[in-house]
Coordinates of C-alpha atoms and ligand atoms in Angstrom, one line a residue:
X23 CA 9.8 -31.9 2.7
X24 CA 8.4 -32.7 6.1
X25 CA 6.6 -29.5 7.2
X26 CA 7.0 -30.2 10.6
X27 CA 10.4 -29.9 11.0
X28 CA 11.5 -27.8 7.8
X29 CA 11.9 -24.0 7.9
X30 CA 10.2 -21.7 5.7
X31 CA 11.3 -18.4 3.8
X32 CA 9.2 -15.2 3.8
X33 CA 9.7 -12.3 0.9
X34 CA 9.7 -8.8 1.4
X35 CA 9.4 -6.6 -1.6
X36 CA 8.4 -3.3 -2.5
X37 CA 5.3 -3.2 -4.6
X38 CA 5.8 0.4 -6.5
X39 CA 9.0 1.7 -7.7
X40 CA 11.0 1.2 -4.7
X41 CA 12.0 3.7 -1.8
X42 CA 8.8 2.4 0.2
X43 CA 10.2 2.1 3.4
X44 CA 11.1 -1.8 3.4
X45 CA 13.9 -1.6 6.0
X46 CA 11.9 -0.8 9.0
X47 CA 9.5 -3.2 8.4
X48 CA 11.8 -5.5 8.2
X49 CA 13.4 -4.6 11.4
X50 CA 9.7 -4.7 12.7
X51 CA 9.0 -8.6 10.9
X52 CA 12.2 -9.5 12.9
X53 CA 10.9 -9.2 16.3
X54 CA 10.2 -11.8 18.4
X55 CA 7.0 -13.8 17.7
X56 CA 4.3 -13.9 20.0
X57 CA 5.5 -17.0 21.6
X58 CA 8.5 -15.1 22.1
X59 CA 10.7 -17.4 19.3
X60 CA 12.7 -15.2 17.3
X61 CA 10.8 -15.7 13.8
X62 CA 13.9 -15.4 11.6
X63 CA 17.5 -16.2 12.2
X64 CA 17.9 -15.3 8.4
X65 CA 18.0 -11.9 6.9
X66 CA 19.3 -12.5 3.0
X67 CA 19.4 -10.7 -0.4
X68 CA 18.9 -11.6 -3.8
X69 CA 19.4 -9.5 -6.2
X70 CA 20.6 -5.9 -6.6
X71 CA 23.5 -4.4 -5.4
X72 CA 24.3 -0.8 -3.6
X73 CA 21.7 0.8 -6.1
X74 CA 19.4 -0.3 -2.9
X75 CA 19.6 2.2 0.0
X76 CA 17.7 1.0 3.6
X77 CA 17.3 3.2 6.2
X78 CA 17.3 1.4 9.3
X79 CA 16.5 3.2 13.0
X80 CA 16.7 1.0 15.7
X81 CA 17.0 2.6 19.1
X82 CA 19.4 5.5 18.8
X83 CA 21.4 3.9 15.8
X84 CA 20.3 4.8 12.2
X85 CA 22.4 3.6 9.3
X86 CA 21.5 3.1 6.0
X87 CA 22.5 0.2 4.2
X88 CA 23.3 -0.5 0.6
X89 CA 24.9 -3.7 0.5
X90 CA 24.6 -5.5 3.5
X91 CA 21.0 -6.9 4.2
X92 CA 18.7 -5.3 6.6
X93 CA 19.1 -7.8 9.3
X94 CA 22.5 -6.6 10.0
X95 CA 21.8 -4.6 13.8
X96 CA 20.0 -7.3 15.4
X97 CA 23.0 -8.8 16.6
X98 CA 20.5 -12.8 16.9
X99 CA 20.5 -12.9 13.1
X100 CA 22.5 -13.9 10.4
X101 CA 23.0 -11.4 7.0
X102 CA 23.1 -13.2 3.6
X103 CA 24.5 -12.0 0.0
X104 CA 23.0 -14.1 -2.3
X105 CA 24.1 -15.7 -5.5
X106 CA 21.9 -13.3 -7.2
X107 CA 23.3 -10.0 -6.0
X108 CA 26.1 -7.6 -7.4
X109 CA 29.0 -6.9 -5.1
X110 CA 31.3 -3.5 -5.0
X111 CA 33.7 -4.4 -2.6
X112 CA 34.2 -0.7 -1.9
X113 CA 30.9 -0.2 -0.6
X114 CA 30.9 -3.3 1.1
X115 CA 33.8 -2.9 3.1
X116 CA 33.0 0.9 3.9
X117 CA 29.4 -0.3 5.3
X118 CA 30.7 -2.5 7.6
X119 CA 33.7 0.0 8.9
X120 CA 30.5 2.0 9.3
X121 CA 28.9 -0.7 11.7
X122 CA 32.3 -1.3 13.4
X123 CA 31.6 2.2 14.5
X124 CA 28.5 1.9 15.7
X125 CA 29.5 -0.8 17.8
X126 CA 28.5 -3.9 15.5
X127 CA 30.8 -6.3 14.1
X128 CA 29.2 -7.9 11.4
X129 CA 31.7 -10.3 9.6
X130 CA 31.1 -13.1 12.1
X131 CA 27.2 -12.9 11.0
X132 CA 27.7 -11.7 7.4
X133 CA 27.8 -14.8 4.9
X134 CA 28.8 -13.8 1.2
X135 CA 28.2 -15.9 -2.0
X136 CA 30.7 -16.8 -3.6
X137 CA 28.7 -17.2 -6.7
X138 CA 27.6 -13.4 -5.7
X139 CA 29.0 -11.3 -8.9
X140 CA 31.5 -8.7 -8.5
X141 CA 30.9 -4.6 -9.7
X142 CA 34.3 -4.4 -11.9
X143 CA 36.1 -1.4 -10.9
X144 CA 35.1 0.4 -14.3
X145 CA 31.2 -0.7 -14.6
X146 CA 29.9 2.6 -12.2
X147 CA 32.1 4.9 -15.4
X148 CA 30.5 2.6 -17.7
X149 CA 26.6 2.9 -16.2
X150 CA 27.3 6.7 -16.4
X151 CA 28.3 6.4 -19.9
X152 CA 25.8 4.5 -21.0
X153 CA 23.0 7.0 -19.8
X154 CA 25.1 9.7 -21.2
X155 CA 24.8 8.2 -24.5
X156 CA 21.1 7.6 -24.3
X157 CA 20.7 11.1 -23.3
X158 CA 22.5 13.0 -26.0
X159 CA 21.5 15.8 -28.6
X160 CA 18.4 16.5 -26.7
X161 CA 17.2 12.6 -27.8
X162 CA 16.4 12.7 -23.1
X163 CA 15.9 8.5 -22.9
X164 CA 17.8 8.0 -20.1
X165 CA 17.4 5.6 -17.9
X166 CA 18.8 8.0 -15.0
X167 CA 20.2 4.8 -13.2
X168 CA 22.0 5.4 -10.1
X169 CA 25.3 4.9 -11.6
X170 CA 27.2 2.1 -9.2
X171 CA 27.4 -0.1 -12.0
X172 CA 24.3 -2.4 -11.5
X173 CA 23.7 -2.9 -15.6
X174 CA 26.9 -3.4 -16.4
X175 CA 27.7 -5.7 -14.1
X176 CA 24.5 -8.0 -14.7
X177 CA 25.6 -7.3 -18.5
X178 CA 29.5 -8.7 -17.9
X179 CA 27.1 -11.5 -16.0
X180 CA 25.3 -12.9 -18.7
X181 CA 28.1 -12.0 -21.2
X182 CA 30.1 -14.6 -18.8
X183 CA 33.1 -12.3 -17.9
X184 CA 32.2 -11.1 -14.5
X185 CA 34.4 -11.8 -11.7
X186 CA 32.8 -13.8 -9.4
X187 CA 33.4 -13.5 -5.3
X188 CA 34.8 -17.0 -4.8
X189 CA 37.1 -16.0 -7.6
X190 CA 38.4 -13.5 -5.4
X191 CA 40.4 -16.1 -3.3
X192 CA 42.3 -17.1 -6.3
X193 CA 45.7 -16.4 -6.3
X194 CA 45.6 -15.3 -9.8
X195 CA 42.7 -13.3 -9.6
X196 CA 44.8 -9.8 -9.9
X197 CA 46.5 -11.0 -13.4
X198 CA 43.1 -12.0 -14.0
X199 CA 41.5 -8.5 -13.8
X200 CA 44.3 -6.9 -15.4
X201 CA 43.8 -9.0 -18.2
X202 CA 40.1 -7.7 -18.7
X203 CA 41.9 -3.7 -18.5
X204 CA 42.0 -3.8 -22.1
X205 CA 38.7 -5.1 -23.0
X206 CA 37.2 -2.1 -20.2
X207 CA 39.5 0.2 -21.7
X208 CA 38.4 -0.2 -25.1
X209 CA 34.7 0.2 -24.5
X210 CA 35.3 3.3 -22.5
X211 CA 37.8 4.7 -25.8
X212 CA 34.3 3.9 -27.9
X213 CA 32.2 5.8 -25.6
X214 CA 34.5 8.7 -25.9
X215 CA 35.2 8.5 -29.8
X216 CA 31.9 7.8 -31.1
X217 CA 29.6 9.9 -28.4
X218 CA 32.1 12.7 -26.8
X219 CA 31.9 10.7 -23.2
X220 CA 34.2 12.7 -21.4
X221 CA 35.4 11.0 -17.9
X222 CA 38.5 12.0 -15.6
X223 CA 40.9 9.3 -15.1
X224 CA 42.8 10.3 -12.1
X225 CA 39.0 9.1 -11.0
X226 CA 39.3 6.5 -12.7
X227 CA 43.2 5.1 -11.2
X228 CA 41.8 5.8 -7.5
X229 CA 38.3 3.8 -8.3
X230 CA 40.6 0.8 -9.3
X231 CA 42.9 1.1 -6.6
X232 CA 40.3 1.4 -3.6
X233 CA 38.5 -2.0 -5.5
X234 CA 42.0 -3.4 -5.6
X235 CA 42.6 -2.5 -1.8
X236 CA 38.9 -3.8 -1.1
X237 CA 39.4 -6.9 -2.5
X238 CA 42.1 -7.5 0.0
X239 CA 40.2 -6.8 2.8
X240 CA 37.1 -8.8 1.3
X241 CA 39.2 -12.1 1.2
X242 CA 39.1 -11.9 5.3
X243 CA 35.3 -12.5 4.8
X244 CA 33.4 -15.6 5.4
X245 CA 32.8 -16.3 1.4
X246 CA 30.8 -19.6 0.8
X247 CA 28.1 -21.8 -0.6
X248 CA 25.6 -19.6 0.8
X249 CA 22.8 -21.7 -1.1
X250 CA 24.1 -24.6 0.5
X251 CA 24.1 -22.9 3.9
X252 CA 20.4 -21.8 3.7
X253 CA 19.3 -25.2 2.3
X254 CA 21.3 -26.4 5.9
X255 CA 19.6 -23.5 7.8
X256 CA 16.0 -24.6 6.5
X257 CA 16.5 -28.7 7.4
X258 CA 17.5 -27.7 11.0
X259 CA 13.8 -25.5 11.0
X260 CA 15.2 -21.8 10.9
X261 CA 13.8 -19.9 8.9
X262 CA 14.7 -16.9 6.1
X263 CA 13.4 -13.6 5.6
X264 CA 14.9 -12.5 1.5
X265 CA 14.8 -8.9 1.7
X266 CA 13.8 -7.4 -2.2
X267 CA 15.7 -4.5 -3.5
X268 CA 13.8 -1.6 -5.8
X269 CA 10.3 -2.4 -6.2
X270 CA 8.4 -4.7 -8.9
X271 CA 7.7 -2.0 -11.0
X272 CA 11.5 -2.0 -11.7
X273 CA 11.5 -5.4 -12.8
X274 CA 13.6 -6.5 -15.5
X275 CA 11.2 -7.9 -17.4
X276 CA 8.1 -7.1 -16.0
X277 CA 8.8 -3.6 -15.6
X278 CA 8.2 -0.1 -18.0
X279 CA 11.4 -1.4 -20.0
X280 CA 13.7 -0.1 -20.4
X281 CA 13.3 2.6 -17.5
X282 CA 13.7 -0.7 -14.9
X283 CA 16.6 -1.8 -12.8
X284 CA 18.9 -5.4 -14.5
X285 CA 17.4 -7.6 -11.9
X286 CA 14.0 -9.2 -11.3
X287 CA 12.6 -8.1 -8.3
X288 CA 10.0 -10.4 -7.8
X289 CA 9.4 -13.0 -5.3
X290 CA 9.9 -15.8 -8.0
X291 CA 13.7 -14.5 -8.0
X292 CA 14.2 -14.9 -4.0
X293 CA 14.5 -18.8 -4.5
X294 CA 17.1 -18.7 -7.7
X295 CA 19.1 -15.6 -6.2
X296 CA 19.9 -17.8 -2.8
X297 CA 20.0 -21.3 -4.3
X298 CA 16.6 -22.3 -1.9
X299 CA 13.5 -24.1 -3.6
X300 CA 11.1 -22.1 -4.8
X301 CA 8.3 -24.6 -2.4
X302 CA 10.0 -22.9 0.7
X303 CA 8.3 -19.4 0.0
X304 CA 5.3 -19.0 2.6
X305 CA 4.1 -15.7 2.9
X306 CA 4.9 -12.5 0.3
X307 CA 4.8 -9.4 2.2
X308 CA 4.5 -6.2 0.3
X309 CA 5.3 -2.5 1.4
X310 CA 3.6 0.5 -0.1
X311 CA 2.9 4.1 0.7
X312 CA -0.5 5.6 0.0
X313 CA 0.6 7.8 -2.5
X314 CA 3.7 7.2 -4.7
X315 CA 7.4 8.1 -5.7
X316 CA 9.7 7.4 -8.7
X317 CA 13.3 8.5 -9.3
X318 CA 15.4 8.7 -12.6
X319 CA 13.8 8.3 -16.3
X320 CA 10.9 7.3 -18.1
X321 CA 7.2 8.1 -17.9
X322 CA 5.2 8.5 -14.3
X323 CA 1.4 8.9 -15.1
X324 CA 0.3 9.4 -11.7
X325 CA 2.4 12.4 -10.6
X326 CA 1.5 15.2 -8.7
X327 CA 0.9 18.6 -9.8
X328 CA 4.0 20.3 -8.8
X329 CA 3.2 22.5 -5.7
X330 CA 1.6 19.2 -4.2
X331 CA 4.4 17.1 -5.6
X332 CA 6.7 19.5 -3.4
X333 CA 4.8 19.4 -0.5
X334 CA 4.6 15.8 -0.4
X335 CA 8.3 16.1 -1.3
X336 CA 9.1 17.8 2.2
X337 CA 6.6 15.8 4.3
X338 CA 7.9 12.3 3.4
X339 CA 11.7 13.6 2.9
X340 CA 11.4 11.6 -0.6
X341 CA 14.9 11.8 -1.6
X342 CA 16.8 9.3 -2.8
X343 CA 18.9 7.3 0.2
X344 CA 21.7 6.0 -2.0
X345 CA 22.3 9.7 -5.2
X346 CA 20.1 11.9 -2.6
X347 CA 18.1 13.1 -5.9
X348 CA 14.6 14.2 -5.5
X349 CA 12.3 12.1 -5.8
X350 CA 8.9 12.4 -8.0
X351 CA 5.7 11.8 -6.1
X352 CA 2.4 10.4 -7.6
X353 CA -0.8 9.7 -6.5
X354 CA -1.5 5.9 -5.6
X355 CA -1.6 4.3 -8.9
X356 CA -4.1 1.7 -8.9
X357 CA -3.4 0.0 -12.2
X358 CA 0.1 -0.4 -10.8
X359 CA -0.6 -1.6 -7.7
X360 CA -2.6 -4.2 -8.9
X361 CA -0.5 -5.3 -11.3
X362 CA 2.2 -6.1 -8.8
X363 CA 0.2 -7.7 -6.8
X364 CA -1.3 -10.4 -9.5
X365 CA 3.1 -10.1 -10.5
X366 CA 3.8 -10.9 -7.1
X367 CA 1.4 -13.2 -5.6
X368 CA 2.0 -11.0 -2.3
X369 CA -0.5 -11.9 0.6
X370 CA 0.6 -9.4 2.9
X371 CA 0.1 -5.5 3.1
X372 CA 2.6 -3.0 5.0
X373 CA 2.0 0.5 4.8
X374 CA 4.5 3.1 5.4
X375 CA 4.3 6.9 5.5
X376 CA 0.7 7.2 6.2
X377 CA 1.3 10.1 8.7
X378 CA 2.6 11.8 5.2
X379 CA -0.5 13.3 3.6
X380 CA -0.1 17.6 3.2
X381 CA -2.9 18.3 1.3
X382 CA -6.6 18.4 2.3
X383 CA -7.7 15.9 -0.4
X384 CA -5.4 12.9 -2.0
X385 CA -6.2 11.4 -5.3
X386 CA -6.1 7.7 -6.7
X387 CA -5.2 7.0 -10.0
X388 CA -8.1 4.4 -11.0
X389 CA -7.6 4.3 -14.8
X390 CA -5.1 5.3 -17.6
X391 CA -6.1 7.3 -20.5
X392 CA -4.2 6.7 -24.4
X393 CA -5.5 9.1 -26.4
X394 CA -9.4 8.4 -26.4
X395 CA -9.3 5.1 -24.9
X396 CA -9.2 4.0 -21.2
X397 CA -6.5 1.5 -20.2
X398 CA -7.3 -0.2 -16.7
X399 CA -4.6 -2.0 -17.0
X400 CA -0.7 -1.3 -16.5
X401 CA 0.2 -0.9 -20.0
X402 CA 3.8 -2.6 -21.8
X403 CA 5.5 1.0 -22.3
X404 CA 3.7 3.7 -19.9
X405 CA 4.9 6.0 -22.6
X406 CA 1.8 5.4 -24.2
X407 CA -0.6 6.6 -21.2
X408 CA -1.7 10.4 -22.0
X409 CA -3.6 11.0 -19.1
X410 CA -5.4 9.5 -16.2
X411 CA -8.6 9.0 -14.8
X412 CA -8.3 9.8 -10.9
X413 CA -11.1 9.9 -7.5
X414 CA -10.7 12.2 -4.9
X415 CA -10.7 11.0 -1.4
X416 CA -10.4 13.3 1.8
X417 CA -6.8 14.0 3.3
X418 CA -5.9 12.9 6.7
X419 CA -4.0 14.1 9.6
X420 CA -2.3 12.0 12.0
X421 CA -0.9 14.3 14.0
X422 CA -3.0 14.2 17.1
X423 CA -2.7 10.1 17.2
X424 CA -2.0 9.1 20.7
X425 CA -3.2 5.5 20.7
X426 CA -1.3 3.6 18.3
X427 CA -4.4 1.6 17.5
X428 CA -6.2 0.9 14.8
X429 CA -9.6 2.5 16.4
X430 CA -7.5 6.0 16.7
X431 CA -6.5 6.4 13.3
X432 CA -8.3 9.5 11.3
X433 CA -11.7 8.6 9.9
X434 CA -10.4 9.7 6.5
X435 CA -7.3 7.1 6.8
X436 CA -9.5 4.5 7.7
X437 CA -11.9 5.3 5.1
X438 CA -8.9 5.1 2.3
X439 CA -7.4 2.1 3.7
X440 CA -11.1 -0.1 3.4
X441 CA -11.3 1.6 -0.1
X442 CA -8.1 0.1 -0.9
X443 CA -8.3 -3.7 0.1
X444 CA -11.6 -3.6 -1.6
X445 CA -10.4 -2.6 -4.6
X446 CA -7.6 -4.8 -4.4
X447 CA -10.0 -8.0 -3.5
X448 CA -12.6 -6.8 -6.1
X449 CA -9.7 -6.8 -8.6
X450 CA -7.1 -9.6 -7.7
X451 CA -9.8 -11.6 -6.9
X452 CA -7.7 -12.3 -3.9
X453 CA -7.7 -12.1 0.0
X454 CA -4.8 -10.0 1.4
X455 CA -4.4 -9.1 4.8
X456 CA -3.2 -5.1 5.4
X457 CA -1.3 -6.0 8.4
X458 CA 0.4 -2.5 9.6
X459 CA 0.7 0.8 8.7
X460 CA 3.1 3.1 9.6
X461 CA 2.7 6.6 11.2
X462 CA 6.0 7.5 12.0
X463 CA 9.6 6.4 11.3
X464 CA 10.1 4.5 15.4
X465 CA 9.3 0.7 15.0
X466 CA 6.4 1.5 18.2
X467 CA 4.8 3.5 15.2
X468 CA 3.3 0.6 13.5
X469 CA -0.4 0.4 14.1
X470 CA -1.6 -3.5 13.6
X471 CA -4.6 -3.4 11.6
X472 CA -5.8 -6.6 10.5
X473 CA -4.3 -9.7 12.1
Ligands
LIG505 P1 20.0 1.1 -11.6 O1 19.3 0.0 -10.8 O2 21.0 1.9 -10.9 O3 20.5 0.5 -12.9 O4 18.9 2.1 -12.1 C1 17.8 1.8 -12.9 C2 16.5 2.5 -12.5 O5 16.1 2.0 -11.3 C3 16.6 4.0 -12.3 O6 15.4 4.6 -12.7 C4 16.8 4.1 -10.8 O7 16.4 5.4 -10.3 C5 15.9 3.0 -10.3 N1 16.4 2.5 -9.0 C6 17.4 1.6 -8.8 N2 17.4 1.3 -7.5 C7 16.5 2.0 -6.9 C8 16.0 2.1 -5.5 O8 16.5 1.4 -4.6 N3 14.9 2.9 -5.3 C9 14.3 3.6 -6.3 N4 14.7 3.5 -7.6 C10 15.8 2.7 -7.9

């Protein structure tokens, strides 16, 4: 590859268990660069589906977007759905009637897989029943998935009966999906004989029909190689931005399994979920907030006590953008951290939600405790962490910033931010850069702090 002329692609991902405020750095990475070049004409996903909600503010218009990638209202830039993502056309085509109302037509900069794998109309009733079945008799192991289908349709994925978007344009793709009816059908009857999943299928009729009526409009689309396009994109010297879903922690395989998302979040993935070579990846960026949140199942170590948990709660609006559940908050779990950073190989820092600190001290989790023993590492199943081993640090207030400079942040900010990339150096044995950190939700919030 001859560097000089070849594009590069830069990662985004979340580095805890999602929700930490990726979209609007994104938005912010896609500024003009300071030679006044636009640094990316390519926003893409790969992997997830509409389990992902981004909240993106740009000017007056703030929409939050679950399938179409983050790029979508700067109107320079073209929006990828990789091979690697999950599709439900019904979400699809409502977000971008949603942008046609905001003024933005999209479909001339929207470019869809068509190896991108379709949500079968019945895999959101199947997610549910799954986690119904997991939760039953008191036996609580839910996963508490967001229930739009993502397992199952990473499931009918490897099983190698998933519907794929270029299959849409077939002309026998309706008989197609009718023929799979049965085999749907039958697993729902099991769910409901052997484990008293009850589901109401007047639900059910209108769910297939607005997929059936979405798949119409979806063939209008501009469905294509979109590996093939990028690979094009990156020999003319433009470059890509792949926009992560979740967070690492809710990796597949890497994750607390099974309380993880069906995809693999990390940066590894952005080059197999868009059909790019991996040598193409440049810089990992990372977003974190200096504390932490969690939403559905399994165990969370680091949370807060609940009156703090609440207030933390309220200050950072942690509930969920895509099932509006509330979210848990933690302290900064430092295991965890580190452990997606030595995952992720990320060499960029962006903090959001550092304005969000209600209490008058913060804690960081520094160590796990399993029974007698310390764990300082992240542990295989976090079920088996009893307790943890936590320093105080002084709360912050950022109310009064009026600079939005790095020399006018509170002392006790500053102080927490140099005790974090020490720790993180001192651990990973890496360099990383903390580039911003967010104070507020505007884009002219982000105060540069290292360069
Ligand atoms: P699923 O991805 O809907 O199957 O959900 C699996 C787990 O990942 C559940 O614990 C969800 O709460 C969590 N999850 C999925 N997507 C997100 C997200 O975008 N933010 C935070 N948690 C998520």
């Amino acid at each position: 590859m001859n560097e000089y002329t070849y594009g590069f692609m830069d990662v985004l991902l979340g580095l805890q268990w999602g929700d930490e405020g990726k979209g609007k750095h994104i938005d912010a990475l896609l500024c003009l660069d300071k030679d006044g070049k636009l640094r990316y004409h390519n926003v893409a996903r790969f992997q997830g589906g509409p389990n992902a909600g981004h909240t993106l503010e740009v000017g007056k218009i703030k929409f939050v977007s679950h399938m179409i990638p983050s790029g979508c209202l700067n109107k320079k830039i073209n929006n990828y759905i990789g091979n690697g993502m999950v599709i439900d056309p019904v979400i699809l085509m409502d977000e971008i009637k949603q942008l046609k109302k905001l003024g933005i037509d999209i479909t001339k900069r929207l470019f869809i897989s068509d190896r991108a794998t379709l949500i079968s109309p019945y895999a959101p009733l199947l997610d549910r029943a799954e986690d119904f079945r997991k939760s039953r008799k008191g036996d609580d192991k839910k996963v508490g998935t967001t229930a739009k289908g993502i397992g199952p349709a990473y499931s009918d994925k490897c099983l190698r009966i998933a519907f794929k978007a270029g299959d849409i344009l077939s002309k026998t793709f309706f008989d197609d999906v009718a023929i799979m009816r049965n085999y749907y059908g039958a697993i729902l009857r099991m769910y409901k004989n052997e484990y008293d999943f009850e589901f109401n299928r007047d639900a059910l009729m209108k769910r297939v029909n607005d997929w059936y009526r979405a798949i119409k409009q979806m063939r209008k689309l501009m469905i294509i190689d979109v590996g093939a396009k990028l690979r094009k994109e990156l020999a003319r010297g433009r470059n890509i931005l792949a926009e992560g879903a979740q967070g690492i922690l809710l990796d597949v395989d890497h994750g607390d399994y099974p309380n993880v998302t069906s995809s693999s979040t990390l940066p590894a993935n952005a080059a197999l979920g868009l059909g790019v070579p991996f040598q193409v990846i440049r810089d990992v960026y990372g977003v974190m907030k200096p504390y932490g949140t969690k939403v559905g199942g399994g165990a969370y170590p680091s949370r807060m006590d609940p009156v703090t948990e609440e207030q933390f709660r309220e200050a950072g609006n942690e509930y969920g953008a895509t099932t509006g559940r509330p979210r848990m908050c933690g302290w900064l779990d430092m295991p965890a951290l580190i452990y997606a950073l030595e995952l992720s190989g990320v060499n960029k820092i962006l903090i959001s939600k550092a304005d969000v600190c209600p209490a008058h001290e913060v804690r960081v989790v520094l160590a796990y405790k399993s029974g007698k023993k310390i764990l300082k590492e992240f542990p295989r199943k976090l079920d088996s962490v009893t307790g943890v081993v936590t320093r105080k640090f002084k709360g912050w207030d950022c109310s009064s910033v009026k600079n939005i400079s790095k020399i006018d942040l509170p002392s006790s900010l500053a102080n927490y931010l140099h005790f974090l990339k020490n720790e993180i150096e001192l651990k990973t044995g890496k360099s990383v850069l903390i580039e911003s950190i967010g104070i507020g939700p505007e884009r002219s919030q982000l105060v540069k702090w290292e360069k």
